PDB file of N, CA, C and O in Angstrom:
ATOM      1  N   UNK A  13      82.598 126.975 128.226  1.00 78.00           N
ATOM      2  CA  UNK A  13      82.153 126.256 129.396  1.00 78.00           C
ATOM      3  C   UNK A  13      82.607 126.928 130.688  1.00 78.00           C
ATOM      4  O   UNK A  13      82.032 126.672 131.727  1.00 78.00           O
ATOM      5  N   UNK A  14      83.621 127.714 130.616  1.00 84.00           N
ATOM      6  CA  UNK A  14      84.138 128.315 131.839  1.00 84.00           C
ATOM      7  C   UNK A  14      83.707 129.762 132.031  1.00 84.00           C
ATOM      8  O   UNK A  14      84.107 130.391 133.005  1.00 84.00           O
ATOM      9  N   UNK A  15      82.891 130.281 131.145  1.00 86.00           N
ATOM     10  CA  UNK A  15      82.539 131.702 131.205  1.00 86.00           C
ATOM     11  C   UNK A  15      81.813 132.093 132.498  1.00 86.00           C
ATOM     12  O   UNK A  15      81.881 133.237 132.916  1.00 86.00           O
ATOM     13  N   UNK A  16      81.139 131.148 133.143  1.00 91.00           N
ATOM     14  CA  UNK A  16      80.414 131.457 134.370  1.00 91.00           C
ATOM     15  C   UNK A  16      81.240 131.211 135.634  1.00 91.00           C
ATOM     16  O   UNK A  16      80.800 131.513 136.733  1.00 91.00           O
ATOM     17  N   UNK A  17      82.439 130.656 135.465  1.00 91.00           N
ATOM     18  CA  UNK A  17      83.287 130.376 136.627  1.00 91.00           C
ATOM     19  C   UNK A  17      84.114 131.595 137.010  1.00 91.00           C
ATOM     20  O   UNK A  17      84.517 132.373 136.149  1.00 91.00           O
ATOM     21  N   UNK A  18      84.414 131.729 138.296  1.00 93.00           N
ATOM     22  CA  UNK A  18      85.317 132.811 138.692  1.00 93.00           C
ATOM     23  C   UNK A  18      86.721 132.538 138.147  1.00 93.00           C
ATOM     24  O   UNK A  18      87.128 131.383 138.014  1.00 93.00           O
ATOM     25  N   UNK A  19      87.467 133.578 137.804  1.00 92.00           N
ATOM     26  CA  UNK A  19      88.805 133.408 137.224  1.00 92.00           C
ATOM     27  C   UNK A  19      89.730 132.518 138.052  1.00 92.00           C
ATOM     28  O   UNK A  19      90.508 131.746 137.493  1.00 92.00           O
ATOM     29  N   UNK A  20      89.630 132.582 139.378  1.00 93.00           N
ATOM     30  CA  UNK A  20      90.515 131.754 140.205  1.00 93.00           C
ATOM     31  C   UNK A  20      90.205 130.267 140.053  1.00 93.00           C
ATOM     32  O   UNK A  20      91.096 129.421 140.159  1.00 93.00           O
ATOM     33  N   UNK A  21      88.961 129.925 139.768  1.00 92.00           N
ATOM     34  CA  UNK A  21      88.599 128.529 139.526  1.00 92.00           C
ATOM     35  C   UNK A  21      89.173 128.043 138.209  1.00 92.00           C
ATOM     36  O   UNK A  21      89.680 126.923 138.117  1.00 92.00           O
ATOM     37  N   UNK A  22      89.095 128.879 137.187  1.00 90.00           N
ATOM     38  CA  UNK A  22      89.653 128.525 135.882  1.00 90.00           C
ATOM     39  C   UNK A  22      91.164 128.332 136.003  1.00 90.00           C
ATOM     40  O   UNK A  22      91.729 127.375 135.471  1.00 90.00           O
ATOM     41  N   UNK A  23      91.822 129.205 136.736  1.00 92.00           N
ATOM     42  CA  UNK A  23      93.267 129.097 136.936  1.00 92.00           C
ATOM     43  C   UNK A  23      93.611 127.805 137.666  1.00 92.00           C
ATOM     44  O   UNK A  23      94.569 127.109 137.303  1.00 92.00           O
ATOM     45  N   UNK A  24      92.849 127.452 138.683  1.00 91.00           N
ATOM     46  CA  UNK A  24      93.106 126.232 139.452  1.00 91.00           C
ATOM     47  C   UNK A  24      92.931 124.985 138.594  1.00 91.00           C
ATOM     48  O   UNK A  24      93.736 124.054 138.663  1.00 91.00           O
ATOM     49  N   UNK A  25      91.904 124.960 137.783  1.00 88.00           N
ATOM     50  CA  UNK A  25      91.680 123.814 136.899  1.00 88.00           C
ATOM     51  C   UNK A  25      92.826 123.705 135.895  1.00 88.00           C
ATOM     52  O   UNK A  25      93.376 122.626 135.674  1.00 88.00           O
ATOM     53  N   UNK A  26      93.199 124.807 135.301  1.00 90.00           N
ATOM     54  CA  UNK A  26      94.303 124.798 134.343  1.00 90.00           C
ATOM     55  C   UNK A  26      95.620 124.389 134.960  1.00 90.00           C
ATOM     56  O   UNK A  26      96.411 123.683 134.342  1.00 90.00           O
ATOM     57  N   UNK A  27      95.858 124.790 136.189  1.00 90.00           N
ATOM     58  CA  UNK A  27      97.112 124.454 136.863  1.00 90.00           C
ATOM     59  C   UNK A  27      97.239 122.955 137.103  1.00 90.00           C
ATOM     60  O   UNK A  27      98.344 122.424 137.179  1.00 90.00           O
ATOM     61  N   UNK A  28      96.121 122.256 137.219  1.00 88.00           N
ATOM     62  CA  UNK A  28      96.148 120.814 137.448  1.00 88.00           C
ATOM     63  C   UNK A  28      96.555 120.038 136.190  1.00 88.00           C
ATOM     64  O   UNK A  28      97.095 118.942 136.289  1.00 88.00           O
ATOM     65  N   UNK A  29      96.309 120.584 135.028  1.00 89.00           N
ATOM     66  CA  UNK A  29      96.640 119.902 133.775  1.00 89.00           C
ATOM     67  C   UNK A  29      98.151 119.906 133.558  1.00 89.00           C
ATOM     68  O   UNK A  29      98.852 120.835 133.963  1.00 89.00           O
ATOM     69  N   UNK A  30      98.656 118.866 132.924  1.00 91.00           N
ATOM     70  CA  UNK A  30     100.096 118.764 132.658  1.00 91.00           C
ATOM     71  C   UNK A  30     100.607 119.938 131.827  1.00 91.00           C
ATOM     72  O   UNK A  30     101.734 120.381 132.010  1.00 91.00           O
ATOM     73  N   UNK A  31      99.779 120.459 130.934  1.00 92.00           N
ATOM     74  CA  UNK A  31     100.196 121.594 130.112  1.00 92.00           C
ATOM     75  C   UNK A  31     100.001 122.923 130.826  1.00 92.00           C
ATOM     76  O   UNK A  31     100.396 123.974 130.310  1.00 92.00           O
ATOM     77  N   UNK A  32      99.383 122.910 132.002  1.00 92.00           N
ATOM     78  CA  UNK A  32      99.262 124.098 132.829  1.00 92.00           C
ATOM     79  C   UNK A  32      98.249 125.129 132.376  1.00 92.00           C
ATOM     80  O   UNK A  32      98.341 126.289 132.751  1.00 92.00           O
ATOM     81  N   UNK A  33      97.275 124.700 131.601  1.00 92.00           N
ATOM     82  CA  UNK A  33      96.249 125.636 131.142  1.00 92.00           C
ATOM     83  C   UNK A  33      94.994 124.863 130.779  1.00 92.00           C
ATOM     84  O   UNK A  33      95.032 123.645 130.627  1.00 92.00           O
ATOM     85  N   UNK A  34      93.889 125.584 130.642  1.00 91.00           N
ATOM     86  CA  UNK A  34      92.668 124.941 130.172  1.00 91.00           C
ATOM     87  C   UNK A  34      92.691 124.908 128.646  1.00 91.00           C
ATOM     88  O   UNK A  34      93.446 125.647 128.002  1.00 91.00           O
ATOM     89  N   UNK A  35      91.883 124.061 128.089  1.00 91.00           N
ATOM     90  CA  UNK A  35      91.826 123.929 126.637  1.00 91.00           C
ATOM     91  C   UNK A  35      91.121 125.092 125.976  1.00 91.00           C
ATOM     92  O   UNK A  35      90.231 125.720 126.547  1.00 91.00           O
ATOM     93  N   UNK A  36      91.543 125.339 124.761  1.00 91.00           N
ATOM     94  CA  UNK A  36      90.929 126.356 123.907  1.00 91.00           C
ATOM     95  C   UNK A  36      90.202 125.647 122.766  1.00 91.00           C
ATOM     96  O   UNK A  36      90.512 124.492 122.455  1.00 91.00           O
ATOM     97  N   UNK A  37      89.268 126.306 122.111  1.00 92.00           N
ATOM     98  CA  UNK A  37      88.565 125.675 120.999  1.00 92.00           C
ATOM     99  C   UNK A  37      89.503 125.102 119.924  1.00 92.00           C
ATOM    100  O   UNK A  37      89.240 124.027 119.390  1.00 92.00           O
ATOM    101  N   UNK A  38      90.600 125.772 119.647  1.00 95.00           N
ATOM    102  CA  UNK A  38      91.540 125.256 118.638  1.00 95.00           C
ATOM    103  C   UNK A  38      92.179 123.938 119.060  1.00 95.00           C
ATOM    104  O   UNK A  38      92.566 123.130 118.212  1.00 95.00           O
ATOM    105  N   UNK A  39      92.319 123.707 120.367  1.00 94.00           N
ATOM    106  CA  UNK A  39      92.867 122.438 120.838  1.00 94.00           C
ATOM    107  C   UNK A  39      91.949 121.280 120.456  1.00 94.00           C
ATOM    108  O   UNK A  39      92.413 120.224 120.024  1.00 94.00           O
ATOM    109  N   UNK A  40      90.672 121.480 120.609  1.00 94.00           N
ATOM    110  CA  UNK A  40      89.692 120.457 120.244  1.00 94.00           C
ATOM    111  C   UNK A  40      89.572 120.355 118.728  1.00 94.00           C
ATOM    112  O   UNK A  40      89.512 119.266 118.166  1.00 94.00           O
ATOM    113  N   UNK A  41      89.583 121.487 118.068  1.00 97.00           N
ATOM    114  CA  UNK A  41      89.440 121.504 116.611  1.00 97.00           C
ATOM    115  C   UNK A  41      90.549 120.718 115.926  1.00 97.00           C
ATOM    116  O   UNK A  41      90.310 120.061 114.912  1.00 97.00           O
ATOM    117  N   UNK A  42      91.750 120.752 116.479  1.00 94.00           N
ATOM    118  CA  UNK A  42      92.859 119.998 115.885  1.00 94.00           C
ATOM    119  C   UNK A  42      92.567 118.511 115.853  1.00 94.00           C
ATOM    120  O   UNK A  42      92.802 117.833 114.839  1.00 94.00           O
ATOM    121  N   UNK A  43      92.045 117.979 116.945  1.00 94.00           N
ATOM    122  CA  UNK A  43      91.700 116.557 116.996  1.00 94.00           C
ATOM    123  C   UNK A  43      90.524 116.242 116.081  1.00 94.00           C
ATOM    124  O   UNK A  43      90.513 115.218 115.392  1.00 94.00           O
ATOM    125  N   UNK A  44      89.551 117.122 116.073  1.00 95.00           N
ATOM    126  CA  UNK A  44      88.358 116.904 115.247  1.00 95.00           C
ATOM    127  C   UNK A  44      88.702 116.909 113.761  1.00 95.00           C
ATOM    128  O   UNK A  44      88.191 116.093 113.000  1.00 95.00           O
ATOM    129  N   UNK A  45      89.578 117.785 113.339  1.00 96.00           N
ATOM    130  CA  UNK A  45      89.936 117.825 111.920  1.00 96.00           C
ATOM    131  C   UNK A  45      90.918 116.723 111.549  1.00 96.00           C
ATOM    132  O   UNK A  45      90.975 116.311 110.395  1.00 96.00           O
ATOM    133  N   UNK A  46      91.683 116.205 112.522  1.00 95.00           N
ATOM    134  CA  UNK A  46      92.618 115.120 112.239  1.00 95.00           C
ATOM    135  C   UNK A  46      91.877 113.802 112.016  1.00 95.00           C
ATOM    136  O   UNK A  46      92.228 113.030 111.122  1.00 95.00           O
ATOM    137  N   UNK A  47      90.845 113.524 112.817  1.00 94.00           N
ATOM    138  CA  UNK A  47      90.178 112.229 112.753  1.00 94.00           C
ATOM    139  C   UNK A  47      89.663 111.843 111.367  1.00 94.00           C
ATOM    140  O   UNK A  47      89.863 110.708 110.944  1.00 94.00           O
ATOM    141  N   UNK A  48      89.012 112.724 110.622  1.00 94.00           N
ATOM    142  CA  UNK A  48      88.550 112.309 109.289  1.00 94.00           C
ATOM    143  C   UNK A  48      89.619 112.453 108.197  1.00 94.00           C
ATOM    144  O   UNK A  48      89.344 112.213 107.022  1.00 94.00           O
ATOM    145  N   UNK A  49      90.829 112.822 108.568  1.00 96.00           N
ATOM    146  CA  UNK A  49      91.879 113.036 107.569  1.00 96.00           C
ATOM    147  C   UNK A  49      92.548 111.723 107.164  1.00 96.00           C
ATOM    148  O   UNK A  49      92.403 110.691 107.826  1.00 96.00           O
ATOM    149  N   UNK A  50      93.310 111.767 106.104  1.00 97.00           N
ATOM    150  CA  UNK A  50      94.046 110.599 105.623  1.00 97.00           C
ATOM    151  C   UNK A  50      95.074 110.127 106.650  1.00 97.00           C
ATOM    152  O   UNK A  50      95.374 108.932 106.735  1.00 97.00           O
ATOM    153  N   UNK A  51      95.620 111.046 107.444  1.00 96.00           N
ATOM    154  CA  UNK A  51      96.605 110.674 108.452  1.00 96.00           C
ATOM    155  C   UNK A  51      96.030 109.758 109.526  1.00 96.00           C
ATOM    156  O   UNK A  51      96.745 109.007 110.173  1.00 96.00           O
ATOM    157  N   UNK A  52      94.732 109.812 109.736  1.00 96.00           N
ATOM    158  CA  UNK A  52      94.080 108.981 110.747  1.00 96.00           C
ATOM    159  C   UNK A  52      93.319 107.814 110.125  1.00 96.00           C
ATOM    160  O   UNK A  52      92.525 107.167 110.792  1.00 96.00           O
ATOM    161  N   UNK A  53      93.585 107.507 108.882  1.00 96.00           N
ATOM    162  CA  UNK A  53      92.825 106.487 108.159  1.00 96.00           C
ATOM    163  C   UNK A  53      92.913 105.099 108.790  1.00 96.00           C
ATOM    164  O   UNK A  53      92.001 104.292 108.638  1.00 96.00           O
ATOM    165  N   UNK A  54      93.976 104.804 109.509  1.00 96.00           N
ATOM    166  CA  UNK A  54      94.156 103.476 110.097  1.00 96.00           C
ATOM    167  C   UNK A  54      93.771 103.448 111.580  1.00 96.00           C
ATOM    168  O   UNK A  54      93.932 102.436 112.251  1.00 96.00           O
ATOM    169  N   UNK A  55      93.225 104.529 112.087  1.00 94.00           N
ATOM    170  CA  UNK A  55      92.797 104.613 113.485  1.00 94.00           C
ATOM    171  C   UNK A  55      91.368 104.092 113.577  1.00 94.00           C
ATOM    172  O   UNK A  55      90.484 104.557 112.866  1.00 94.00           O
ATOM    173  N   UNK A  56      91.162 103.112 114.450  1.00 94.00           N
ATOM    174  CA  UNK A  56      89.820 102.565 114.636  1.00 94.00           C
ATOM    175  C   UNK A  56      89.551 102.341 116.123  1.00 94.00           C
ATOM    176  O   UNK A  56      90.462 102.020 116.886  1.00 94.00           O
ATOM    177  N   UNK A  57      88.320 102.525 116.525  1.00 91.00           N
ATOM    178  CA  UNK A  57      87.870 102.167 117.857  1.00 91.00           C
ATOM    179  C   UNK A  57      88.624 102.799 119.008  1.00 91.00           C
ATOM    180  O   UNK A  57      88.899 102.127 119.992  1.00 91.00           O
ATOM    181  N   UNK A  58      88.946 104.075 118.916  1.00 92.00           N
ATOM    182  CA  UNK A  58      89.704 104.737 119.973  1.00 92.00           C
ATOM    183  C   UNK A  58      88.893 105.849 120.623  1.00 92.00           C
ATOM    184  O   UNK A  58      88.091 106.499 119.975  1.00 92.00           O
ATOM    185  N   UNK A  59      89.171 106.060 121.887  1.00 91.00           N
ATOM    186  CA  UNK A  59      88.689 107.246 122.586  1.00 91.00           C
ATOM    187  C   UNK A  59      89.887 108.161 122.690  1.00 91.00           C
ATOM    188  O   UNK A  59      90.906 107.785 123.273  1.00 91.00           O
ATOM    189  N   UNK A  60      89.790 109.323 122.112  1.00 92.00           N
ATOM    190  CA  UNK A  60      90.914 110.256 122.113  1.00 92.00           C
ATOM    191  C   UNK A  60      90.628 111.346 123.129  1.00 92.00           C
ATOM    192  O   UNK A  60      89.702 112.135 122.982  1.00 92.00           O
ATOM    193  N   UNK A  61      91.430 111.346 124.168  1.00 91.00           N
ATOM    194  CA  UNK A  61      91.268 112.297 125.253  1.00 91.00           C
ATOM    195  C   UNK A  61      92.073 113.547 124.939  1.00 91.00           C
ATOM    196  O   UNK A  61      93.288 113.504 124.834  1.00 91.00           O
ATOM    197  N   UNK A  62      91.379 114.650 124.750  1.00 93.00           N
ATOM    198  CA  UNK A  62      92.033 115.927 124.447  1.00 93.00           C
ATOM    199  C   UNK A  62      91.830 116.813 125.676  1.00 93.00           C
ATOM    200  O   UNK A  62      90.880 117.576 125.759  1.00 93.00           O
ATOM    201  N   UNK A  63      92.742 116.655 126.651  1.00 91.00           N
ATOM    202  CA  UNK A  63      92.559 117.372 127.915  1.00 91.00           C
ATOM    203  C   UNK A  63      93.835 118.020 128.438  1.00 91.00           C
ATOM    204  O   UNK A  63      93.882 118.464 129.585  1.00 91.00           O
ATOM    205  N   UNK A  64      94.867 118.084 127.631  1.00 91.00           N
ATOM    206  CA  UNK A  64      96.104 118.744 128.051  1.00 91.00           C
ATOM    207  C   UNK A  64      96.799 118.059 129.216  1.00 91.00           C
ATOM    208  O   UNK A  64      97.600 118.658 129.906  1.00 91.00           O
ATOM    209  N   UNK A  65      96.478 116.790 129.436  1.00 90.00           N
ATOM    210  CA  UNK A  65      97.079 116.052 130.533  1.00 90.00           C
ATOM    211  C   UNK A  65      96.358 116.216 131.854  1.00 90.00           C
ATOM    212  O   UNK A  65      96.891 115.891 132.905  1.00 90.00           O
ATOM    213  N   UNK A  66      95.136 116.684 131.812  1.00 88.00           N
ATOM    214  CA  UNK A  66      94.370 116.899 133.050  1.00 88.00           C
ATOM    215  C   UNK A  66      94.204 115.606 133.832  1.00 88.00           C
ATOM    216  O   UNK A  66      94.328 115.588 135.060  1.00 88.00           O
ATOM    217  N   UNK A  67      93.919 114.503 133.153  1.00 87.00           N
ATOM    218  CA  UNK A  67      93.672 113.235 133.847  1.00 87.00           C
ATOM    219  C   UNK A  67      94.926 112.550 134.353  1.00 87.00           C
ATOM    220  O   UNK A  67      94.843 111.605 135.128  1.00 87.00           O
ATOM    221  N   UNK A  68      96.092 112.999 133.958  1.00 84.00           N
ATOM    222  CA  UNK A  68      97.344 112.422 134.464  1.00 84.00           C
ATOM    223  C   UNK A  68      97.411 112.577 135.983  1.00 84.00           C
ATOM    224  O   UNK A  68      97.923 111.715 136.685  1.00 84.00           O
ATOM    225  N   UNK A  69      96.884 113.666 136.491  1.00 66.00           N
ATOM    226  CA  UNK A  69      96.929 113.936 137.925  1.00 66.00           C
ATOM    227  C   UNK A  69      96.023 113.058 138.770  1.00 66.00           C
ATOM    228  O   UNK A  69      96.051 113.141 139.987  1.00 66.00           O
ATOM    229  N   UNK A  70      95.234 112.239 138.140  1.00 65.00           N
ATOM    230  CA  UNK A  70      94.337 111.346 138.883  1.00 65.00           C
ATOM    231  C   UNK A  70      93.067 112.047 139.353  1.00 65.00           C
ATOM    232  O   UNK A  70      92.808 113.199 139.025  1.00 65.00           O
ATOM    233  N   UNK A  71      92.313 111.325 140.116  1.00 61.00           N
ATOM    234  CA  UNK A  71      91.037 111.855 140.606  1.00 61.00           C
ATOM    235  C   UNK A  71      91.270 112.882 141.702  1.00 61.00           C
ATOM    236  O   UNK A  71      92.218 112.807 142.459  1.00 61.00           O
ATOM    237  N   UNK A  72      90.388 113.853 141.774  1.00 59.00           N
ATOM    238  CA  UNK A  72      90.444 114.863 142.824  1.00 59.00           C
ATOM    239  C   UNK A  72      89.246 114.726 143.704  1.00 59.00           C
ATOM    240  O   UNK A  72      88.227 114.336 143.406  1.00 59.00           O
TER     241      UNK A  72
END
């Protein structure tokens, strides 16, 4: 999603996140593979935000 953005924009977006970087495909894949697993068997009706803490900073 960021391939068309200038590098300084990607850096700025990543700096806003609590983890200090933008997400990688493996970050999303971890959540996707966890949801259908036995470890998540008791999880129902949730929205799981996988954003590295980006929304902690509030609206911009």
